[in-house]
Tab-separated table of C-alpha atoms in Angstrom:
chain	number	residue	atom	x	y	z
A	978	ASP	CA	0.000	0.000	0.000
A	979	ARG	CA	1.338	3.418	-0.909
A	980	SER	CA	1.213	6.306	1.511
A	981	MET	CA	0.152	8.849	-1.185
A	982	ASP	CA	-1.948	8.850	-4.357
A	983	GLY	CA	-1.544	10.965	-7.491
A	984	SER	CA	-4.401	13.464	-7.188
A	985	LYS	CA	-3.644	16.118	-9.838
A	986	PHE	CA	-1.782	15.800	-13.123
A	987	ASP	CA	-0.888	18.473	-15.649
A	988	ARG	CA	1.217	18.025	-18.759
A	989	ASP	CA	1.956	20.417	-21.599
A	990	SER	CA	3.980	19.269	-24.594
A	991	TYR	CA	5.135	21.108	-27.678
A	992	ALA	CA	7.027	19.545	-30.556
A	993	LEU	CA	8.369	20.707	-33.883
A	994	LYS	CA	9.430	18.145	-36.481
A	995	PHE	CA	11.075	18.770	-39.817
A	996	GLU	CA	11.906	16.153	-42.432
A	997	LYS	CA	13.340	16.618	-45.887
A	998	THR	CA	14.016	13.743	-48.283
A	999	ASN	CA	16.195	13.484	-51.385
A	1000	LEU	CA	18.374	16.455	-50.435
A	1001	SER	CA	21.181	15.344	-52.732
A	1002	PRO	CA	22.698	12.161	-54.146
A	1003	ARG	CA	24.827	11.980	-50.958
A	1004	ILE	CA	22.108	12.755	-48.393
A	1005	LYS	CA	18.902	10.750	-48.673
A	1006	SER	CA	17.055	12.453	-45.795
A	1007	LEU	CA	17.387	14.849	-42.893
A	1008	LYS	CA	15.238	14.881	-39.728
A	1009	ILE	CA	15.186	17.545	-37.028
A	1010	ASN	CA	13.093	17.275	-33.851
A	1011	ILE	CA	12.693	19.888	-31.115
A	1012	SER	CA	10.384	19.478	-28.120
A	1013	ARG	CA	9.546	20.840	-24.699
A	1014	THR	CA	7.408	19.146	-22.048
A	1015	HIS	CA	6.319	20.508	-18.705
A	1016	ILE	CA	4.928	18.040	-16.157
A	1017	ASP	CA	3.373	19.061	-12.841
A	1018	HIS	CA	1.737	16.562	-10.539
A	1019	ILE	CA	0.569	16.489	-6.953
A	1020	MET	CA	0.429	13.453	-4.707
A	1021	ASP	CA	-1.331	13.442	-1.339
A	1022	ASN	CA	-2.859	11.141	1.241
A	1023	TYR	CA	-6.228	12.901	1.659
A	1024	SER	CA	-7.890	13.678	-1.725
A	1025	LEU	CA	-8.755	10.156	-2.829
A	1026	ARG	CA	-9.143	8.442	0.554
A	1027	PRO	CA	-10.062	9.430	4.093
A	1028	LEU	CA	-7.325	10.181	6.596
A	1029	THR	CA	-7.102	7.820	9.534
A	1030	GLN	CA	-7.278	9.292	13.031
A	1031	THR	CA	-3.564	8.695	13.528
A	1032	SER	CA	-2.360	10.196	10.245
A	1033	MET	CA	-1.767	13.819	9.275
A	1034	PRO	CA	-2.300	15.322	5.821
A	1035	MET	CA	0.751	15.127	3.556
A	1036	SER	CA	1.319	16.213	-0.019
A	1037	MET	CA	4.143	16.424	-2.496
A	1038	GLU	CA	4.289	18.443	-5.709
A	1039	VAL	CA	6.779	17.485	-8.398
A	1040	LYS	CA	7.554	19.486	-11.534
A	1041	ARG	CA	9.817	18.622	-14.422
A	1042	THR	CA	10.580	20.548	-17.574
A	1043	THR	CA	12.225	18.607	-20.395
A	1044	THR	CA	13.749	20.310	-23.421
A	1045	SER	CA	15.118	18.120	-26.210
A	1046	ALA	CA	16.438	18.368	-29.729
A	1047	GLY	CA	17.859	15.926	-32.219
A	1048	THR	CA	18.916	15.558	-35.783
A	1049	ALA	CA	19.611	12.555	-37.993
A	1050	PHE	CA	20.570	12.180	-41.611
A	1051	VAL	CA	20.688	9.165	-43.923
A	1052	ILE	CA	23.600	8.680	-46.299
A	1053	PRO	CA	23.118	6.045	-49.019
A	1054	LEU	CA	26.235	3.956	-49.647
A	1055	SER	CA	24.773	1.811	-52.426
A	1056	TRP	CA	21.360	0.692	-53.632
A	1057	HIS	CA	21.175	-1.768	-50.693
A	1058	SER	CA	23.063	-0.098	-47.834
A	1059	GLN	CA	22.993	3.158	-45.911
A	1060	ILE	CA	24.290	4.916	-42.806
A	1061	THR	CA	22.101	6.924	-40.442
A	1062	ALA	CA	24.009	9.315	-38.172
A	1063	GLY	CA	22.979	12.034	-35.794
A	1064	ALA	CA	23.092	13.778	-32.458
A	1065	ASP	CA	20.603	14.552	-29.725
A	1066	TYR	CA	20.273	16.624	-26.576
A	1067	GLN	CA	17.983	16.513	-23.567
A	1068	LYS	CA	17.786	18.684	-20.448
A	1069	ASN	CA	15.518	17.925	-17.476
A	1070	ILE	CA	14.956	20.468	-14.721
A	1071	HIS	CA	13.372	18.881	-11.650
A	1072	SER	CA	11.827	20.579	-8.618
A	1073	GLY	CA	9.503	19.613	-5.802
A	1074	ASN	CA	8.195	20.153	-2.294
A	1075	MET	CA	6.860	18.153	0.632
A	1076	VAL	CA	4.086	19.572	2.830
A	1077	THR	CA	2.985	17.953	6.092
A	1078	GLY	CA	0.187	19.025	8.423
A	1079	SER	CA	-1.706	21.008	5.781
A	1080	ARG	CA	-4.223	20.244	3.040
A	1081	ASN	CA	-2.692	22.977	0.868
A	1082	PRO	CA	-0.065	21.443	-1.429
A	1083	HIS	CA	1.216	24.952	-2.215
A	1084	ALA	CA	1.862	25.857	1.458
A	1085	LYS	CA	5.579	25.366	0.831
A	1086	PRO	CA	7.335	26.733	-2.274
A	1087	LEU	CA	8.880	24.396	-4.811
A	1088	SER	CA	12.643	24.103	-4.764
A	1089	ARG	CA	14.798	23.006	-7.668
A	1090	ASP	CA	16.689	19.901	-6.681
A	1091	MET	CA	18.373	18.523	-9.813
A	1092	THR	CA	19.143	19.234	-13.443
A	1093	PHE	CA	20.034	16.401	-15.830
A	1094	THR	CA	21.622	17.173	-19.206
A	1095	ASN	CA	22.422	14.526	-21.827
A	1096	TYR	CA	24.334	14.900	-25.093
A	1097	GLY	CA	24.468	11.960	-27.496
A	1098	VAL	CA	25.808	10.966	-30.904
A	1099	PHE	CA	24.975	7.819	-32.859
A	1100	ALA	CA	25.479	5.992	-36.129
A	1101	GLU	CA	23.719	2.976	-37.648
A	1102	TYR	CA	24.677	0.898	-40.668
A	1103	LYS	CA	21.971	-1.010	-42.563
A	1104	ASN	CA	22.595	-3.472	-45.385
A	1105	GLN	CA	19.709	-5.165	-47.212
A	1106	ILE	CA	21.500	-8.398	-48.177
A	1107	THR	CA	18.561	-10.024	-49.981
A	1108	ARG	CA	14.844	-9.254	-50.178
A	1109	THR	CA	14.307	-11.147	-46.906
A	1110	ASP	CA	17.629	-10.693	-45.088
A	1111	ARG	CA	19.394	-7.664	-43.696
A	1112	PHE	CA	22.272	-6.785	-41.412
A	1113	LEU	CA	22.280	-3.866	-38.978
A	1114	ALA	CA	24.960	-2.464	-36.680
A	1115	GLY	CA	25.145	0.684	-34.624
A	1116	ILE	CA	27.058	2.632	-32.014
A	1117	ARG	CA	26.090	5.357	-29.543
A	1118	ALA	CA	27.966	7.587	-27.094
A	1119	ASP	CA	26.349	9.785	-24.425
A	1120	ARG	CA	27.553	12.314	-21.882
A	1121	LEU	CA	25.305	12.838	-18.862
A	1122	GLU	CA	25.713	15.773	-16.468
A	1123	VAL	CA	23.824	16.085	-13.188
A	1124	THR	CA	23.744	19.300	-11.155
A	1125	TYR	CA	22.488	19.144	-7.576
A	1126	ALA	CA	20.821	22.324	-6.298
A	1127	LYS	CA	21.259	21.257	-2.668
A	1128	TYR	CA	25.038	21.111	-3.151
A	1129	PRO	CA	26.122	24.282	-5.009
A	1130	GLY	CA	29.060	23.680	-7.300
A	1131	ARG	CA	28.650	19.895	-7.268
A	1132	LYS	CA	28.293	18.314	-10.664
A	1133	ASP	CA	28.501	14.684	-11.606
A	1134	HIS	CA	29.029	13.414	-15.107
A	1135	ASP	CA	29.268	10.078	-16.796
A	1136	TYR	CA	29.972	8.749	-20.260
A	1137	THR	CA	28.079	5.779	-21.619
A	1138	TYR	CA	28.685	3.826	-24.785
A	1139	GLY	CA	26.600	1.261	-26.548
A	1140	ALA	CA	26.719	-0.852	-29.658
A	1141	PHE	CA	24.618	-3.482	-31.357
A	1142	MET	CA	24.831	-5.840	-34.283
A	1143	ARG	CA	22.071	-8.047	-35.630
A	1144	TYR	CA	20.985	-10.124	-38.560
A	1145	GLU	CA	17.303	-10.088	-39.502
A	1146	HIS	CA	15.375	-12.536	-41.612
A	1147	SER	CA	11.761	-11.992	-42.667
A	1148	ASN	CA	9.397	-14.519	-44.188
A	1149	SER	CA	8.073	-11.852	-46.516
A	1150	PRO	CA	10.224	-9.648	-48.782
A	1151	ALA	CA	11.086	-6.096	-47.676
A	1152	ALA	CA	9.059	-3.345	-49.296
């Protein structure tokens, strides 16, 4: 059993997408995505169920704003193979509060607690071997930064790397 329930949810999202195909013989397509999302939700122990005689009202408000952008382009290598490469970015700003002894979730101001920022680059190779078989391989590198508001000047960062390789077979020919 949880001590609090989600009682109010608000989410606003905005996105802009751009795609252009057949830019040149060397660039098959270009995609650009930009978005921003703002999430605000309140959890409490009194809106959706009665308080027990031994419990006091508690609430928590959590807000997060996410800003992201990315781009990818496809480079044809031959009639049956191509490379997709790109970069992306995401920043999350997180804040919250915890109120006890009051039924007003706004009785205490929100405080920013963390900011997460991620930068990434990737590449994927695709080779259509036959009409029913293809080979794919890819790599990705990311840099994550975390800033803690409670500890001014403290930043953590990490680098992550990933790769994959796979062979696919379909019972029906590729379109």
